[in-house]
N, C-alpha and C. Protein backbone atom coordinates (compact mmCIF):
# COMPACT_ATOMS: atom_id res chain seq x y z
N UNK A 1 33.84 88.58 -29.61
CA UNK A 1 32.54 87.97 -28.92
C UNK A 1 31.92 86.83 -29.80
N UNK A 2 32.12 86.87 -31.18
CA UNK A 2 31.73 85.80 -31.72
C UNK A 2 32.48 84.40 -31.36
N UNK A 3 33.74 84.61 -30.88
CA UNK A 3 34.55 83.50 -30.57
C UNK A 3 33.93 82.91 -29.18
N UNK A 4 33.58 84.04 -28.31
CA UNK A 4 32.97 83.63 -27.11
C UNK A 4 31.60 82.68 -27.20
N UNK A 5 31.02 83.28 -28.23
CA UNK A 5 29.64 82.61 -28.41
C UNK A 5 29.86 81.21 -29.11
N UNK A 6 30.85 81.06 -30.00
CA UNK A 6 31.13 79.70 -30.52
C UNK A 6 31.70 78.67 -29.41
N UNK A 7 32.48 79.33 -28.42
CA UNK A 7 33.02 78.47 -27.40
C UNK A 7 31.84 78.01 -26.48
N UNK A 8 31.04 78.91 -26.09
CA UNK A 8 29.80 78.74 -25.32
C UNK A 8 28.85 77.63 -26.00
N UNK A 9 28.71 77.58 -27.26
CA UNK A 9 27.81 76.66 -28.02
C UNK A 9 28.65 75.22 -28.03
N UNK A 10 30.05 75.38 -28.18
CA UNK A 10 30.66 74.05 -28.12
C UNK A 10 30.53 73.49 -26.62
N UNK A 11 30.69 74.26 -25.64
CA UNK A 11 30.64 73.69 -24.32
C UNK A 11 29.17 73.21 -24.05
N UNK A 12 28.18 73.91 -24.52
CA UNK A 12 26.81 73.44 -24.37
C UNK A 12 26.71 72.14 -25.04
N UNK A 13 27.14 72.05 -26.16
CA UNK A 13 26.99 70.85 -26.99
C UNK A 13 27.83 69.73 -26.40
N UNK A 14 28.92 69.84 -25.84
CA UNK A 14 29.72 68.86 -25.19
C UNK A 14 28.98 68.42 -23.95
N UNK A 15 28.42 69.39 -23.22
CA UNK A 15 27.70 68.99 -22.02
C UNK A 15 26.41 68.22 -22.29
N UNK A 16 25.83 68.52 -23.50
CA UNK A 16 24.57 67.81 -24.02
C UNK A 16 25.01 66.51 -24.35
N UNK A 17 26.29 66.49 -25.04
CA UNK A 17 26.76 65.09 -25.61
C UNK A 17 27.06 64.31 -24.29
N UNK A 18 27.67 64.84 -23.20
CA UNK A 18 27.99 64.03 -21.98
C UNK A 18 26.99 63.51 -21.25
N UNK A 19 25.89 64.46 -21.28
CA UNK A 19 24.71 63.82 -20.69
C UNK A 19 23.99 62.70 -21.44
N UNK A 20 24.10 62.93 -22.78
CA UNK A 20 23.47 61.61 -23.72
C UNK A 20 24.46 60.49 -23.57
N UNK A 21 25.61 60.92 -23.65
CA UNK A 21 26.49 59.58 -23.40
C UNK A 21 26.44 58.77 -21.93
N UNK A 22 26.21 59.60 -20.89
CA UNK A 22 25.99 59.11 -19.50
C UNK A 22 24.59 58.35 -19.62
N UNK A 23 23.66 58.75 -20.26
CA UNK A 23 22.46 58.12 -20.14
C UNK A 23 22.70 56.86 -21.04
N UNK A 24 23.33 57.03 -22.23
CA UNK A 24 23.51 55.72 -22.99
C UNK A 24 24.44 54.77 -22.40
N UNK A 25 25.48 55.24 -21.55
CA UNK A 25 26.29 54.21 -20.70
C UNK A 25 25.40 53.53 -19.64
N UNK A 26 24.47 54.25 -19.08
CA UNK A 26 23.61 53.60 -17.88
C UNK A 26 22.65 52.60 -18.64
N UNK A 27 22.11 52.99 -19.87
CA UNK A 27 21.18 52.10 -20.53
C UNK A 27 21.93 50.66 -20.99
N UNK A 28 23.08 51.00 -21.28
CA UNK A 28 24.05 49.85 -21.79
C UNK A 28 24.34 48.91 -20.64
N UNK A 29 24.67 49.64 -19.36
CA UNK A 29 24.97 48.80 -18.21
C UNK A 29 23.79 48.10 -17.75
N UNK A 30 22.60 48.67 -17.86
CA UNK A 30 21.20 47.92 -17.38
C UNK A 30 21.02 46.66 -18.47
N UNK A 31 21.36 46.97 -19.83
CA UNK A 31 21.26 45.89 -20.63
C UNK A 31 22.22 44.65 -20.30
N UNK A 32 23.46 45.13 -20.08
CA UNK A 32 24.47 44.14 -19.76
C UNK A 32 24.09 43.41 -18.38
N UNK A 33 23.62 44.03 -17.45
CA UNK A 33 23.23 43.54 -16.05
C UNK A 33 22.04 42.54 -16.48
N UNK A 34 20.94 42.97 -17.38
CA UNK A 34 19.92 41.89 -17.72
C UNK A 34 20.45 40.82 -18.42
N UNK A 35 21.35 40.86 -19.41
CA UNK A 35 22.03 39.82 -20.17
C UNK A 35 22.76 38.79 -19.28
N UNK A 36 23.55 39.44 -18.26
CA UNK A 36 24.24 38.59 -17.40
C UNK A 36 23.26 37.83 -16.50
N UNK A 37 22.13 38.31 -16.08
CA UNK A 37 20.99 37.76 -15.15
C UNK A 37 20.45 36.51 -16.12
N UNK A 38 20.14 36.83 -17.33
CA UNK A 38 19.46 35.91 -18.19
C UNK A 38 20.56 34.84 -18.37
N UNK A 39 21.79 35.01 -18.54
CA UNK A 39 22.82 34.02 -18.76
C UNK A 39 22.91 33.23 -17.64
N UNK A 40 22.84 33.73 -16.40
CA UNK A 40 22.91 32.99 -15.17
C UNK A 40 21.90 31.96 -15.04
N UNK A 41 20.69 32.41 -15.44
CA UNK A 41 19.36 31.72 -15.26
C UNK A 41 19.49 30.53 -16.40
N UNK A 42 19.90 30.76 -17.52
CA UNK A 42 19.97 29.76 -18.64
C UNK A 42 21.01 28.63 -17.94
N UNK A 43 22.19 29.00 -17.36
CA UNK A 43 23.04 28.27 -17.00
C UNK A 43 22.54 27.35 -15.73
N UNK A 44 21.74 28.08 -14.91
CA UNK A 44 21.31 27.32 -13.75
C UNK A 44 20.11 26.23 -14.25
N UNK A 45 19.38 26.57 -15.27
CA UNK A 45 18.36 25.83 -15.77
C UNK A 45 19.05 24.53 -16.45
N UNK A 46 20.05 24.64 -17.08
CA UNK A 46 20.87 23.79 -17.75
C UNK A 46 21.48 22.43 -16.71
N UNK A 47 21.94 23.36 -15.62
CA UNK A 47 22.51 22.36 -14.55
C UNK A 47 21.26 21.62 -13.88
N UNK A 48 20.19 22.23 -13.75
CA UNK A 48 19.02 21.51 -13.05
C UNK A 48 18.49 20.47 -14.09
N UNK A 49 18.71 20.70 -15.43
CA UNK A 49 18.17 19.59 -16.15
C UNK A 49 19.11 18.39 -16.23
N UNK A 50 20.44 18.77 -16.20
CA UNK A 50 21.37 17.76 -16.11
C UNK A 50 21.26 16.89 -14.96
N UNK A 51 21.10 17.57 -13.74
CA UNK A 51 20.93 16.90 -12.59
C UNK A 51 19.58 15.93 -12.56
N UNK A 52 18.58 16.53 -12.99
CA UNK A 52 17.48 15.69 -13.12
C UNK A 52 17.50 14.43 -14.17
N UNK A 53 18.27 14.63 -15.18
CA UNK A 53 18.69 13.60 -16.21
C UNK A 53 19.15 12.50 -15.45
N UNK A 54 20.40 12.98 -14.71
CA UNK A 54 21.23 11.97 -13.99
C UNK A 54 20.48 11.19 -12.85
N UNK A 55 19.54 12.02 -12.19
CA UNK A 55 18.76 11.20 -11.20
C UNK A 55 17.72 10.20 -12.05
N UNK A 56 17.12 10.59 -12.97
CA UNK A 56 16.39 9.70 -13.79
C UNK A 56 16.96 8.45 -14.20
N UNK A 57 18.35 8.71 -14.82
CA UNK A 57 19.01 7.56 -15.24
C UNK A 57 19.50 6.72 -14.07
N UNK A 58 19.83 7.21 -12.87
CA UNK A 58 20.04 6.42 -11.67
C UNK A 58 18.87 5.58 -11.21
N UNK A 59 17.84 6.23 -11.21
CA UNK A 59 16.52 5.47 -10.80
C UNK A 59 16.27 4.51 -11.83
N UNK A 60 16.41 4.64 -12.98
CA UNK A 60 16.14 3.52 -14.07
C UNK A 60 17.03 2.64 -13.87
N UNK A 61 18.20 2.70 -13.55
CA UNK A 61 19.31 1.63 -13.30
C UNK A 61 19.06 1.03 -12.07
N UNK A 62 18.75 1.65 -11.07
CA UNK A 62 18.49 0.90 -9.82
C UNK A 62 17.20 -0.06 -9.82
N UNK A 63 16.19 0.48 -10.55
CA UNK A 63 14.84 -0.11 -10.54
C UNK A 63 14.53 -0.89 -11.82
N UNK A 64 15.39 -0.99 -12.61
CA UNK A 64 15.14 -1.81 -13.93
C UNK A 64 14.78 -3.31 -13.65
N UNK A 65 15.41 -3.84 -12.64
CA UNK A 65 14.91 -5.18 -12.34
C UNK A 65 13.65 -5.33 -11.46
N UNK A 66 12.96 -4.37 -11.32
CA UNK A 66 11.87 -4.38 -10.40
C UNK A 66 10.80 -5.45 -10.92
N UNK A 67 10.20 -5.24 -12.05
CA UNK A 67 9.41 -6.19 -12.75
C UNK A 67 10.02 -7.62 -12.53
N UNK A 68 10.97 -7.75 -13.21
CA UNK A 68 11.78 -9.10 -13.27
C UNK A 68 11.83 -9.80 -11.80
N UNK A 69 12.32 -9.01 -10.79
CA UNK A 69 12.60 -9.54 -9.58
C UNK A 69 11.09 -9.95 -8.98
N UNK A 70 10.22 -9.03 -9.20
CA UNK A 70 8.76 -9.43 -8.60
C UNK A 70 8.28 -10.71 -9.35
N UNK A 71 8.58 -11.02 -10.41
CA UNK A 71 8.24 -12.29 -11.19
C UNK A 71 8.89 -13.31 -10.52
N UNK A 72 10.18 -13.27 -10.10
CA UNK A 72 10.92 -14.44 -9.36
C UNK A 72 10.53 -14.73 -7.95
N UNK A 73 9.80 -13.91 -7.29
CA UNK A 73 9.60 -14.04 -5.79
C UNK A 73 8.57 -15.25 -5.77
N UNK A 74 7.78 -15.82 -6.52
CA UNK A 74 6.97 -16.85 -6.25
C UNK A 74 8.07 -18.12 -6.25
N UNK A 75 9.04 -18.07 -7.17
CA UNK A 75 9.86 -19.19 -7.13
C UNK A 75 10.57 -19.50 -5.93
N UNK A 76 11.10 -18.18 -5.34
CA UNK A 76 11.90 -18.36 -3.89
C UNK A 76 10.70 -18.84 -2.91
N UNK A 77 9.58 -18.31 -3.11
CA UNK A 77 8.45 -18.86 -2.19
C UNK A 77 8.16 -20.27 -2.18
N UNK A 78 8.23 -20.86 -3.51
CA UNK A 78 7.93 -22.38 -3.61
C UNK A 78 9.18 -23.18 -3.18
N UNK A 79 10.38 -22.69 -3.33
CA UNK A 79 11.57 -23.46 -2.77
C UNK A 79 11.54 -23.37 -1.26
N UNK A 80 11.12 -22.33 -0.67
CA UNK A 80 11.18 -22.34 0.81
C UNK A 80 9.98 -23.09 1.34
N UNK A 81 8.77 -23.10 0.52
CA UNK A 81 7.73 -24.12 0.93
C UNK A 81 8.01 -25.64 0.73
N UNK A 82 8.85 -25.96 -0.21
CA UNK A 82 9.34 -27.18 -0.46
C UNK A 82 10.29 -27.73 0.76
N UNK A 83 11.09 -26.75 1.25
CA UNK A 83 11.83 -27.13 2.51
C UNK A 83 11.05 -27.36 3.72
N UNK A 84 9.96 -26.69 3.89
CA UNK A 84 9.12 -26.98 5.13
C UNK A 84 8.53 -28.32 5.06
N UNK A 85 8.21 -28.79 3.78
CA UNK A 85 7.58 -30.16 3.48
C UNK A 85 8.58 -31.31 3.48
N UNK A 86 9.71 -31.08 3.30
CA UNK A 86 10.83 -32.10 2.94
C UNK A 86 11.38 -32.29 4.52
N UNK A 87 11.05 -33.58 5.21
CA UNK A 87 11.38 -33.75 6.53
C UNK A 87 13.02 -34.04 6.56
N UNK A 88 13.68 -33.37 7.15
CA UNK A 88 15.16 -33.62 7.30
C UNK A 88 15.63 -34.63 7.94
N UNK A 89 14.62 -35.50 8.60
CA UNK A 89 15.07 -36.78 9.32
C UNK A 89 14.77 -37.98 8.23
N UNK A 90 14.17 -37.73 7.35
CA UNK A 90 13.71 -38.64 6.14
C UNK A 90 14.98 -39.08 5.33
N UNK A 91 15.54 -40.13 5.25
CA UNK A 91 16.73 -40.47 4.69
C UNK A 91 16.49 -40.46 3.16
N UNK A 92 15.26 -40.86 2.69
CA UNK A 92 14.79 -40.99 1.26
C UNK A 92 14.76 -39.76 0.58
N UNK A 93 14.54 -38.42 1.27
CA UNK A 93 14.39 -37.23 0.69
C UNK A 93 15.60 -36.41 1.09
N UNK A 94 16.58 -36.89 1.80
CA UNK A 94 17.84 -36.09 2.29
C UNK A 94 18.52 -35.39 1.08
N UNK A 95 18.79 -36.16 0.04
CA UNK A 95 19.60 -35.55 -1.21
C UNK A 95 18.69 -34.51 -1.87
N UNK A 96 17.35 -34.83 -1.91
CA UNK A 96 16.52 -33.88 -2.56
C UNK A 96 16.55 -32.53 -1.55
N UNK A 97 16.28 -32.76 -0.36
CA UNK A 97 16.27 -31.51 0.40
C UNK A 97 17.58 -30.74 0.40
N UNK A 98 18.76 -31.32 0.28
CA UNK A 98 20.11 -30.71 0.25
C UNK A 98 20.09 -29.97 -1.05
N UNK A 99 19.52 -30.59 -2.26
CA UNK A 99 19.57 -29.99 -3.40
C UNK A 99 18.69 -28.55 -3.52
N UNK A 100 17.41 -28.88 -2.88
CA UNK A 100 16.65 -27.67 -2.60
C UNK A 100 17.29 -26.49 -1.96
N UNK A 101 17.91 -26.85 -0.76
CA UNK A 101 18.52 -25.88 0.05
C UNK A 101 19.71 -24.99 -0.60
N UNK A 102 20.56 -25.99 -1.33
CA UNK A 102 21.69 -25.20 -2.33
C UNK A 102 21.10 -24.32 -3.33
N UNK A 103 19.87 -24.87 -3.91
CA UNK A 103 19.38 -24.01 -5.02
C UNK A 103 18.63 -22.65 -4.46
N UNK A 104 18.12 -22.76 -3.31
CA UNK A 104 17.62 -21.55 -2.60
C UNK A 104 18.83 -20.76 -2.40
N UNK A 105 19.81 -21.10 -1.78
CA UNK A 105 20.96 -20.39 -1.06
C UNK A 105 21.51 -19.62 -2.41
N UNK A 106 21.83 -20.43 -3.61
CA UNK A 106 22.34 -19.74 -4.74
C UNK A 106 21.30 -18.54 -5.12
N UNK A 107 19.95 -18.96 -5.11
CA UNK A 107 19.10 -17.97 -5.72
C UNK A 107 19.17 -16.77 -4.73
N UNK A 108 19.25 -16.96 -3.45
CA UNK A 108 19.15 -15.63 -2.42
C UNK A 108 20.48 -15.03 -2.57
N UNK A 109 21.66 -15.66 -2.82
CA UNK A 109 22.78 -14.96 -3.03
C UNK A 109 22.75 -14.13 -4.16
N UNK A 110 22.35 -14.54 -5.33
CA UNK A 110 22.16 -13.85 -6.62
C UNK A 110 21.29 -12.51 -6.39
N UNK A 111 20.19 -12.71 -5.66
CA UNK A 111 19.33 -11.76 -5.45
C UNK A 111 19.97 -10.68 -4.58
N UNK A 112 20.82 -10.88 -3.65
CA UNK A 112 21.30 -10.08 -2.73
C UNK A 112 22.36 -9.33 -3.48
N UNK A 113 22.99 -9.88 -4.51
CA UNK A 113 24.11 -9.07 -5.22
C UNK A 113 23.26 -7.96 -6.11
N UNK A 114 22.04 -8.15 -6.36
CA UNK A 114 21.39 -6.95 -7.02
C UNK A 114 20.32 -6.22 -6.04
N UNK A 115 20.87 -6.36 -4.79
CA UNK A 115 20.04 -5.40 -3.78
C UNK A 115 18.67 -5.73 -3.56
N UNK A 116 18.34 -7.08 -3.73
CA UNK A 116 17.11 -7.43 -3.26
C UNK A 116 17.16 -8.16 -1.98
N UNK A 117 16.42 -7.70 -0.95
CA UNK A 117 16.49 -8.14 0.38
C UNK A 117 15.23 -8.61 0.96
N UNK A 118 15.22 -9.59 1.79
CA UNK A 118 13.90 -10.16 2.17
C UNK A 118 13.48 -9.38 3.49
N UNK A 119 12.17 -9.38 3.81
CA UNK A 119 11.66 -8.76 4.92
C UNK A 119 11.04 -10.14 5.70
N UNK A 120 11.72 -10.31 6.91
CA UNK A 120 11.06 -11.41 7.50
C UNK A 120 10.71 -10.83 8.86
N UNK A 121 9.60 -10.21 9.21
CA UNK A 121 9.48 -9.44 10.59
C UNK A 121 8.88 -10.26 11.63
N UNK A 122 9.08 -11.47 11.66
CA UNK A 122 8.64 -12.29 12.74
C UNK A 122 8.97 -11.81 14.28
N UNK A 123 7.91 -11.50 15.04
CA UNK A 123 8.44 -10.95 16.47
C UNK A 123 8.78 -9.47 16.28
N UNK A 124 8.69 -8.91 15.24
CA UNK A 124 8.94 -7.41 15.33
C UNK A 124 7.57 -6.76 15.31
N UNK A 125 7.62 -5.25 15.85
CA UNK A 125 6.40 -4.39 15.69
C UNK A 125 5.93 -4.28 14.42
N UNK A 126 4.47 -4.31 14.26
CA UNK A 126 3.97 -4.13 12.89
C UNK A 126 4.28 -2.84 12.15
N UNK A 127 4.64 -2.69 10.96
CA UNK A 127 5.02 -1.58 10.26
C UNK A 127 4.17 -1.53 8.93
N UNK A 128 3.24 -0.81 8.99
CA UNK A 128 2.32 -0.73 7.71
C UNK A 128 2.88 -0.24 6.43
N UNK A 129 4.15 0.29 6.50
CA UNK A 129 4.92 0.58 5.13
C UNK A 129 5.42 -0.48 4.70
N UNK A 130 5.87 -1.57 5.27
CA UNK A 130 6.50 -2.82 4.97
C UNK A 130 5.80 -4.04 5.20
N UNK A 131 4.76 -4.01 5.87
CA UNK A 131 3.79 -5.19 6.26
C UNK A 131 2.54 -5.29 5.77
N UNK A 132 1.82 -6.24 5.44
CA UNK A 132 0.38 -6.15 5.24
C UNK A 132 -0.43 -7.19 6.24
N UNK A 133 -1.20 -6.59 7.03
CA UNK A 133 -1.92 -7.51 7.98
C UNK A 133 -2.93 -8.32 7.31
N UNK A 134 -2.76 -9.70 7.50
CA UNK A 134 -3.73 -10.57 6.81
C UNK A 134 -4.74 -10.88 7.87
N UNK A 135 -4.41 -10.79 9.24
CA UNK A 135 -5.35 -11.32 10.13
C UNK A 135 -4.91 -10.66 11.48
N UNK A 136 -5.64 -10.57 12.55
CA UNK A 136 -5.29 -10.14 13.90
C UNK A 136 -5.65 -11.38 14.84
N UNK A 137 -4.91 -11.53 15.79
CA UNK A 137 -4.92 -12.76 16.64
C UNK A 137 -4.72 -12.22 18.03
N UNK A 138 -5.55 -12.69 19.07
CA UNK A 138 -5.34 -12.31 20.38
C UNK A 138 -4.03 -12.83 20.96
N UNK A 139 -3.24 -12.30 21.75
CA UNK A 139 -2.18 -12.97 22.32
C UNK A 139 -1.73 -12.25 23.66
N UNK A 140 -1.56 -12.94 24.70
CA UNK A 140 -1.24 -12.45 26.00
C UNK A 140 0.22 -12.49 25.99
N UNK A 141 0.86 -13.31 25.22
CA UNK A 141 2.35 -13.58 25.28
C UNK A 141 3.27 -12.47 24.61
N UNK A 142 2.61 -11.64 23.74
CA UNK A 142 3.36 -10.60 23.19
C UNK A 142 2.70 -9.24 23.07
N UNK A 143 3.44 -8.26 22.81
CA UNK A 143 2.81 -6.97 22.84
C UNK A 143 1.92 -6.68 21.86
N UNK A 144 0.88 -5.83 22.11
CA UNK A 144 -0.24 -5.76 20.87
C UNK A 144 0.74 -5.01 19.62
N UNK A 145 0.17 -5.45 18.51
CA UNK A 145 0.62 -4.88 17.31
C UNK A 145 1.94 -5.43 16.97
N UNK A 146 2.28 -6.54 17.46
CA UNK A 146 3.60 -7.46 17.03
C UNK A 146 3.27 -8.49 16.12
N UNK A 147 4.32 -8.74 15.17
CA UNK A 147 4.02 -9.74 14.21
C UNK A 147 4.06 -11.09 14.81
N UNK A 148 2.99 -11.76 14.81
CA UNK A 148 2.96 -13.25 15.35
C UNK A 148 3.48 -14.33 14.42
N UNK A 149 3.12 -14.23 13.11
CA UNK A 149 3.24 -15.08 12.11
C UNK A 149 3.53 -14.42 10.82
N UNK A 150 4.23 -15.07 9.87
CA UNK A 150 4.59 -14.60 8.58
C UNK A 150 4.07 -15.55 7.54
N UNK A 151 3.06 -15.19 6.79
CA UNK A 151 2.53 -15.85 5.85
C UNK A 151 3.49 -15.98 4.52
N UNK A 152 3.86 -14.70 4.17
CA UNK A 152 4.73 -14.65 2.89
C UNK A 152 5.82 -13.42 3.34
N UNK A 153 6.97 -13.80 3.01
CA UNK A 153 7.99 -12.61 3.27
C UNK A 153 7.82 -11.65 2.35
N UNK A 154 8.32 -10.34 2.81
CA UNK A 154 8.27 -9.27 1.88
C UNK A 154 9.61 -8.99 1.25
N UNK A 155 9.79 -8.27 0.30
CA UNK A 155 11.01 -7.84 -0.18
C UNK A 155 11.27 -6.43 -0.61
N UNK A 156 12.40 -5.86 -0.56
CA UNK A 156 12.75 -4.52 -0.83
C UNK A 156 13.79 -4.71 -1.91
N UNK A 157 13.71 -3.69 -2.92
CA UNK A 157 14.60 -3.77 -4.11
C UNK A 157 15.32 -2.15 -3.99
N UNK A 158 16.70 -2.26 -3.54
CA UNK A 158 17.39 -0.99 -3.38
C UNK A 158 16.61 -0.05 -2.48
N UNK A 159 16.02 -0.65 -1.27
CA UNK A 159 15.38 0.19 -0.42
C UNK A 159 13.85 0.46 -0.56
N UNK A 160 13.35 -0.01 -1.82
CA UNK A 160 12.09 0.32 -2.29
C UNK A 160 11.29 -0.77 -2.16
N UNK A 161 10.13 -0.83 -1.46
CA UNK A 161 9.32 -1.94 -1.32
C UNK A 161 8.75 -2.51 -2.54
N UNK A 162 9.20 -3.68 -2.81
CA UNK A 162 8.75 -4.62 -4.00
C UNK A 162 7.41 -5.47 -3.67
N UNK A 163 7.43 -6.02 -2.54
CA UNK A 163 6.27 -6.73 -2.00
C UNK A 163 6.25 -6.70 -0.37
N UNK A 164 5.04 -6.37 -0.07
CA UNK A 164 4.95 -6.28 1.55
C UNK A 164 4.84 -7.82 2.12
N UNK A 165 5.35 -7.95 3.44
CA UNK A 165 5.27 -9.25 4.07
C UNK A 165 3.82 -9.22 4.55
N UNK A 166 3.27 -10.63 4.20
CA UNK A 166 1.82 -10.88 4.55
C UNK A 166 2.01 -11.50 5.97
N UNK A 167 1.44 -10.72 7.11
CA UNK A 167 1.55 -11.13 8.45
C UNK A 167 0.24 -11.40 9.18
N UNK A 168 0.55 -11.88 10.40
CA UNK A 168 -0.60 -12.00 11.48
C UNK A 168 -0.19 -11.09 12.29
N UNK A 169 -1.01 -10.13 12.95
CA UNK A 169 -0.67 -9.12 13.99
C UNK A 169 -1.29 -9.46 15.19
N UNK A 170 -0.71 -9.31 16.48
CA UNK A 170 -1.22 -9.52 17.71
C UNK A 170 -2.21 -8.31 18.07
N UNK A 171 -3.13 -8.78 18.86
CA UNK A 171 -3.88 -7.88 19.56
C UNK A 171 -4.17 -8.12 20.97
N UNK A 172 -4.42 -7.18 21.92
CA UNK A 172 -4.59 -7.43 23.36
C UNK A 172 -5.73 -8.42 23.61
N UNK A 173 -5.73 -9.31 24.44
CA UNK A 173 -6.84 -10.28 24.78
C UNK A 173 -8.26 -9.48 25.12
N UNK A 174 -9.17 -9.79 24.70
CA UNK A 174 -10.45 -9.09 25.06
C UNK A 174 -10.89 -9.48 26.47
N UNK A 175 -11.42 -8.48 27.17
CA UNK A 175 -11.89 -8.84 28.65
C UNK A 175 -12.98 -9.84 28.50
N UNK A 176 -13.15 -10.66 29.47
CA UNK A 176 -14.14 -11.85 29.61
C UNK A 176 -15.39 -11.05 29.83
N UNK A 177 -16.38 -11.61 29.01
CA UNK A 177 -17.79 -11.06 29.01
C UNK A 177 -18.51 -11.67 30.34
N UNK A 178 -19.29 -10.99 31.16
CA UNK A 178 -19.74 -11.71 32.01
C UNK A 178 -20.95 -12.55 31.66
N UNK A 179 -21.24 -13.70 32.21
CA UNK A 179 -22.24 -14.66 31.78
C UNK A 179 -23.57 -14.19 32.07
N UNK A 180 -24.67 -14.75 31.57
CA UNK A 180 -25.92 -14.40 31.92
C UNK A 180 -26.34 -14.43 33.44
N UNK A 181 -25.93 -15.47 34.02
CA UNK A 181 -26.23 -15.66 35.44
C UNK A 181 -25.69 -14.58 36.37
N UNK A 182 -24.40 -14.18 35.97
CA UNK A 182 -24.05 -13.08 36.71
C UNK A 182 -24.66 -11.69 36.73
N UNK A 183 -25.47 -11.51 35.65
CA UNK A 183 -26.25 -10.38 35.64
C UNK A 183 -27.46 -10.40 36.36
N UNK A 184 -27.98 -11.62 36.63
CA UNK A 184 -29.13 -11.62 37.25
C UNK A 184 -29.07 -11.44 38.82
């Protein structure tokens, strides 16, 4: 009988140990799952940080020339203005005009290589994102809200607006006002 009691105590102790081991295993599995989750979160955050850093470097590379390009735009404007004032028929300024044209072309080609593109919206619909309306003018010849005249070209650098085009926008002609005699 003493042997039976000892065997019973051993069985109870083993069952209690098994219960303790089962609880311990479950606790360890929960800790493992939490550690895996934490590890995945840290890895995702690291990937996001790398991606954000790459995007910032790409933006910095693309738009590093923004201020420099903006400072060069008045030079282009001056060369274009010089061409409008040099008569192509005048033999005395023919060489000067050709020199200015070649200089302007080289300048424009160089800017194009760095993704700086001109916005010359003459005749196009007004776009508030790329154009700055300097005046409105009545016109029966074109649709309202069309660009009639361009005072100054606009420019985009890698698709980002560097300077808006300064334009005159059309509006519908006003209806004729009745004269004083017609009212009487």
